[in-house]
Phi, psi and omega in degrees: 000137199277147166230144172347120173281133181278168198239125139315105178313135192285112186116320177242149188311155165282179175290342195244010171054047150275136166294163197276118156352122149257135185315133175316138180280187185241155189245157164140341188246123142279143167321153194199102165293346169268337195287313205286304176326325179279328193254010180233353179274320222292325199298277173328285206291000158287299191291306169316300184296336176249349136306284162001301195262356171255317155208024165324319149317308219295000194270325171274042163057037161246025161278129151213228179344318194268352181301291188296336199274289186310339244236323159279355181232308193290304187309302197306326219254347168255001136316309183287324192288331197282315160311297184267350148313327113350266187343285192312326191288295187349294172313314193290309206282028212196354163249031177212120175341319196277345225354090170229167160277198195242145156009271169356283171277345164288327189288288190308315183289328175306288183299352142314308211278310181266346172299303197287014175248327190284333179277336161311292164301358189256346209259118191263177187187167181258106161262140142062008182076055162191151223278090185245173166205173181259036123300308185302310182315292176341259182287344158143139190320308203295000163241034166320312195315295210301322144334291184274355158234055175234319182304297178303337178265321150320314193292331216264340176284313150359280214271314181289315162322296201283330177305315213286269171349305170285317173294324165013263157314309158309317183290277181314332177275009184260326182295317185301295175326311201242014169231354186248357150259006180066042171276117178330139195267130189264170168354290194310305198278340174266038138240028155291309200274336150303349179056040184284329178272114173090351195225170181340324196250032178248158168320125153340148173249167161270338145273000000 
């Protein structure tokens, strides 16, 4: 009895010790200079932002009080969603001829990047026992109000991006993963390839 030729596991040598195929990259994403830009930025402006949002007053005299309590919270947690929201778009964008991200995730990532500059400046603290932000340092005491209650909906919007940003990032690098694996295409993806996303019959994009 003759035996079965086995299929080589993805990763390990064949039986005659030739390396195994690598799999075809995938077609399908346009090019961009802001696509590529977004996905070579995410790493640096992740590390920015969350100095930024940590202690970034502090460059107009407004750190105080609130520098260590961010510096353990604020700071961290947009380092870690915004860092592995990195990570994925990396993986995902390295499973395509083009290695680019998507409209999509470049846009969310975008909207972070500027929410987390405005609550940096909008975000009040305590000096010396009186109520600052580095908008008020800018421009003048009389708008500390306008600052604390513009800060916190900011802050909180901020945050909601970055969260957006990472399933995202997960969504797309999970599509790429099951499809550069020859995994059956769910809903989502045949009417991608129907082109309602990305194709003829869909919205304009702005990238």
């Amino acid at each position: 009895m003759s035996e079965r030729p086995q299929n080589p596991s993805p990763g390990h040598p064949t039986r005659d010790g030739a390396p195994p195929e690598e799999p075809p990259l995938l077609e399908g994403r346009r090019d961009s200079a802001w696509l590529r830009a977004s996905l070579w930025l995410s790493a640096p402006m992740t590390v920015l932002a969350a100095l930024w949002v940590t202690a970034g007053r502090s460059l107009f005299g407004a750190g105080g009080e609130l520098l260590g309590i961010f510096a353990i919270s604020l700071g961290p947690l947009m380092l870690v969603v915004m860092g592995a929201a990195s990570v994925l778009m990396h993986r995902d964008a390295r499973r395509y001829t083009r290695r680019v991200t998507t409209p999509l995730l470049s846009f969310t990532q975008a909207a972070t990047w500027v929410l987390a500059l405005f609550f940096g400046l909008l975000i009040p603290d305590r000096v010396d026992g009186r109520t600052v932000s580095a908008v008020s340092e800018i421009a003048g005491d009389h708008l500390v109000g306008l600052s604390a209650g513009f800060g916190n909906t900011v802050g909180i919007l901020t945050y909601v991006a970055a969260f957006a940003t990472l399933i995202i990032a997960s969504t797309e690098q999970r599509r790429s993963r099951r499809a550069i694996a020859g995994e059956p295409a769910t809903e989502d993806e045949m009417l991608d390839r129907a082109q309602y996303d990305g194709g003829p019959y869909s919205p304009q994009r702005p990238f």
